[in-house]
Amino acid sequence: MERQERIAVLSVTSECVPLVKTGGLADVAGALPGALAPLGVEMRTLLPGYPKVKARVTGKEVGAWPMFGGTARVLEADHEGLHLYILDAPHLFDREGAIYTGPDGEDWPDNPERFAALSLAAALIATEGVGGWQPELVHLHDWQAGLTPVYLRQRGASAKTVMTVHNIAFQGMASADHVEKLHLPPEDFTQGGYEFWGQVSALKAGLTYADKITTVSPTYARELMTPEFGMGLDGLLQHREGDLSGILNGIDLDVWGAPYKTARGKAKHKAALRKEFDLPDWDGPLCTVVSRLTSQKGLDVLLDALPVLTDNGGQMILLGSGDPTLEAAWKARAEEHPGVAVFIGYDEALSHRLIAGADAILVPSRFEPCGLTQLYGLSHGTLPVVALTGGLADTVIPLTPATEVKGVATGFQFTPVSAHALAGALRQVVETYRDTALWAQMQKNAMAHPVGWETSAKAYAALYQDLIHA
Ligand code: ADP
Ligand code: GLC
């Protein structure tokens, strides 16, 4: 057997399971190191020292630098299979509230400094090493890590960089005076550099200067190069097309493997859910949504289309939180309709019960870089009903006359994201559910669909190898 060289990679992320999560980025950052370890990649993770991180992990100090008005220390720790560097900067991260927003729901005004510090720490670790370890490559996640290549260039460092776009809607914008405040090179505050609409964009910095760019599905990689999805960065991404690729997210099967193997198992979970949510025992499909409530997710459109499901024996349980207007509209619907139940909040255990017990999971997103809940659905035989976009398009095989003949369908798809098109898909769900043999066949297909990390971890490892040996 060929001897494999171990590659040292620093993953830079603002959230990471099991310590801190607002969305799928945390799942991905938490799962990648374990998926890459058998492939000769030693991935360590740099994460801000938010109070809830420091409450659970005590590390050993291995570095300290002055950073934006205080001292930032690096604490090294092992935690549940992760090798962590925690950036302990109390003036930036020790505060009550959510990780990106304050008690008023607005972004923390010093978010530019907070995540510039994360990026600067990554660059310093890659330049100087820390506690006797130095990465050859730095893997950056979203805008929060986007300034890293700028700080690396300033220091003439040789570490390679990969930037992953999980969501281009968040661009890390900061007013122009941040060129100075964040100690950025003024000569690169240009259209060809990190300047965007007269401001600093941490995301654009990463997209401009990282050696390679990835995003979390092949379809989203193509969509990003179009004006419809690129959110102003499509031109830059077209320019970098040769360095851009899409690598699908996987899910952690230790956490999201199906808890049952038989239809009876599912029926038990479903009955328990109906009891918990006080839903009548109708004979139509029980559908669910587990989601942030933002315009990205299309749940306003679902409210308009929902009667096709709930007036035809189907039921709906939504778990989510976010936009207050959407929260109120869903709560109102639950009060009006006996077939609709809503839980506003964030609840990991409930998300498992819902995905285990429902017949179908709905993901009507306007755009979706990858999406994880449709993958959880597949692994549980909970058929996904998805918009034809991004990773949703890449992971679900829709029921059509052709896929029915071939016996390969795993779910339902619709386009565009309109109440009319979604209602059509919901009608198809209601009708297909009555065909118990077809539904059972689709569940079997769904559960056989590979959703783990194996293939994608190999793609990341190959990308790192290519860059390091280029
Ligand atoms: P995004 O990152 O855009 O929010 P993903 O589908 O990639 O979308 O990831 C969302 C993750 O957050 C999934 O793991 C999902 O189960 C979880 N999640 C979202 N909302 C909730 C909630 N209200 N309660 C529990 N888990 C949630
Ligand atoms: C983003 C995207 C989601 C993706 C997740 C993890 O938050 O909205 O589609 O699955 O990141 O990559």
CSV table of C-alpha atoms in Angstrom, one decimal, residues 10-14 44-47 118-119 122 138-142 144-145 148:
chain,number,residue,atom,x,y,z
A,10,LEU,CA,-6.9,24.3,10.1
A,11,SER,CA,-10.7,24.7,9.7
A,12,VAL,CA,-11.9,28.2,10.6
A,13,THR,CA,-15.6,28.5,11.6
A,14,SER,CA,-17.9,30.7,13.6
A,44,ARG,CA,-8.1,21.1,13.7
A,45,THR,CA,-10.8,23.7,14.3
A,46,LEU,CA,-10.5,27.4,15.2
A,47,LEU,CA,-13.7,28.6,16.9
A,118,LEU,CA,-11.1,35.1,14.1
A,119,SER,CA,-9.5,35.5,10.6
A,122,ALA,CA,-6.2,31.9,11.7
A,138,VAL,CA,-6.5,26.7,6.0
A,139,HIS,CA,-10.1,25.9,5.2
A,140,LEU,CA,-12.4,28.9,5.6
A,141,HIS,CA,-16.1,28.8,6.2
A,142,ASP,CA,-18.3,31.7,5.1
A,144,GLN,CA,-16.6,35.1,9.1
A,145,ALA,CA,-13.3,33.5,8.0
A,148,THR,CA,-7.9,35.2,6.5
